[in-house]
Tab-separated table of C-alpha atoms in Angstrom:
chain	number	residue	atom	x	y	z
N	24	MET	CA	189.956	-13.854	-56.545
N	25	ASP	CA	189.910	-12.265	-59.982
N	26	LYS	CA	187.948	-15.149	-61.476
N	27	VAL	CA	185.021	-14.970	-59.010
N	28	LYS	CA	183.288	-11.673	-59.694
N	29	TYR	CA	180.445	-11.489	-57.158
N	30	PRO	CA	177.673	-13.505	-55.480
N	31	VAL	CA	174.249	-13.495	-57.113
N	32	LEU	CA	171.150	-12.683	-55.063
N	33	THR	CA	167.902	-13.161	-56.979
N	34	GLU	CA	164.605	-14.778	-56.021
N	35	LYS	CA	165.762	-18.120	-57.371
N	36	THR	CA	169.151	-18.039	-55.654
N	37	ILE	CA	167.522	-17.162	-52.333
N	38	ARG	CA	165.339	-20.282	-52.716
N	39	LEU	CA	168.479	-22.296	-53.476
N	40	LEU	CA	170.016	-21.209	-50.156
N	41	GLU	CA	167.508	-23.521	-48.440
N	42	ARG	CA	169.183	-26.447	-50.226
N	43	ASN	CA	172.668	-25.166	-49.294
N	44	GLN	CA	173.377	-23.996	-52.856
N	45	TYR	CA	175.144	-20.702	-53.562
N	46	SER	CA	175.441	-18.782	-56.844
N	47	PHE	CA	178.363	-16.742	-58.131
N	48	ASP	CA	179.116	-14.950	-61.374
N	49	VAL	CA	182.593	-15.905	-62.524
N	50	ASP	CA	184.925	-15.155	-65.403
N	51	SER	CA	183.824	-16.975	-68.562
N	52	ARG	CA	187.289	-18.526	-68.966
N	53	ALA	CA	187.349	-20.031	-65.450
N	54	THR	CA	186.988	-23.782	-65.116
N	55	LYS	CA	184.963	-25.682	-62.541
N	56	THR	CA	188.063	-27.080	-60.860
N	57	GLU	CA	189.643	-23.625	-60.476
N	58	ILE	CA	186.477	-22.199	-58.935
N	59	LYS	CA	186.000	-25.239	-56.681
N	60	GLN	CA	189.552	-24.999	-55.322
N	61	TRP	CA	189.224	-21.269	-54.755
N	62	ILE	CA	185.853	-21.563	-52.948
N	63	GLN	CA	187.100	-24.398	-50.747
N	64	SER	CA	190.287	-22.603	-49.749
N	65	PHE	CA	188.868	-19.094	-49.330
N	66	PHE	CA	185.668	-19.972	-47.391
N	67	ASN	CA	187.026	-23.189	-45.783
N	68	VAL	CA	184.039	-25.264	-46.931
N	69	LYS	CA	183.532	-28.625	-48.676
N	70	VAL	CA	182.021	-28.416	-52.187
N	71	ILE	CA	180.132	-31.549	-53.281
N	72	ALA	CA	178.690	-30.388	-56.638
N	73	MET	CA	178.977	-27.560	-59.136
N	74	ASN	CA	176.740	-26.568	-62.020
N	75	SER	CA	177.486	-23.835	-64.513
N	76	HIS	CA	175.616	-22.067	-67.275
N	77	ARG	CA	175.900	-18.976	-69.414
N	78	PRO	CA	172.852	-16.712	-69.245
N	79	PRO	CA	171.495	-15.622	-72.657
N	80	LYS	CA	172.914	-12.567	-74.430
N	81	LYS	CA	171.066	-9.282	-74.026
N	82	LYS	CA	171.357	-6.382	-76.407
N	83	LYS	CA	172.441	-3.019	-75.074
N	84	ARG	CA	172.113	0.217	-77.024
N	85	VAL	CA	174.217	3.303	-76.380
N	86	GLY	CA	173.066	5.954	-78.834
N	87	PRO	CA	173.247	4.575	-82.356
N	88	VAL	CA	175.608	1.746	-81.377
N	89	LEU	CA	174.095	-1.663	-80.616
N	90	GLY	CA	176.222	-4.146	-78.720
N	91	TYR	CA	176.332	-6.800	-76.053
N	92	PRO	CA	177.646	-6.494	-72.492
N	93	VAL	CA	180.591	-8.623	-71.341
N	94	ARG	CA	179.705	-12.316	-71.069
N	95	TYR	CA	180.079	-14.192	-67.804
N	96	LYS	CA	179.412	-17.648	-66.434
N	97	ARG	CA	177.121	-18.366	-63.497
N	98	MET	CA	178.107	-21.143	-61.087
N	99	ILE	CA	175.730	-22.850	-58.687
N	100	ILE	CA	177.770	-24.451	-55.912
N	101	THR	CA	176.372	-27.097	-53.572
N	102	LEU	CA	178.019	-27.451	-50.176
N	103	GLN	CA	177.871	-30.260	-47.642
N	104	SER	CA	174.997	-29.864	-45.200
N	105	ASN	CA	177.137	-28.781	-42.229
N	106	TYR	CA	178.913	-25.956	-44.128
N	107	SER	CA	177.750	-22.472	-45.118
N	108	ILE	CA	179.186	-19.315	-46.645
N	109	PRO	CA	178.940	-16.311	-44.301
N	110	LEU	CA	178.486	-13.737	-47.094
N	111	PHE	CA	174.891	-14.836	-47.464
N	112	LEU	CA	172.064	-14.729	-44.966
N	113	ASN	CA	172.154	-17.665	-42.552
N	114	LYS	CA	169.097	-19.863	-42.192
């Protein structure tokens, strides 16, 4: 559970829900197989594909100090057509 941080709800990810694809932000050190096994066991679903990417860095300034926030990885998970994850809005 520590590796999956939270689900992502943006305009694009809401459009992906129509194709039975769900997005999660995960720990940058997590592998696809770890996330796949966790999703399948926790939500009792069948994962057929996974895509991952790292969003670009963004600068963050706090007073005179310039830095970057903690990096994360975003996973787009495709489920079989007869499965869904109840955390998201159902179609």
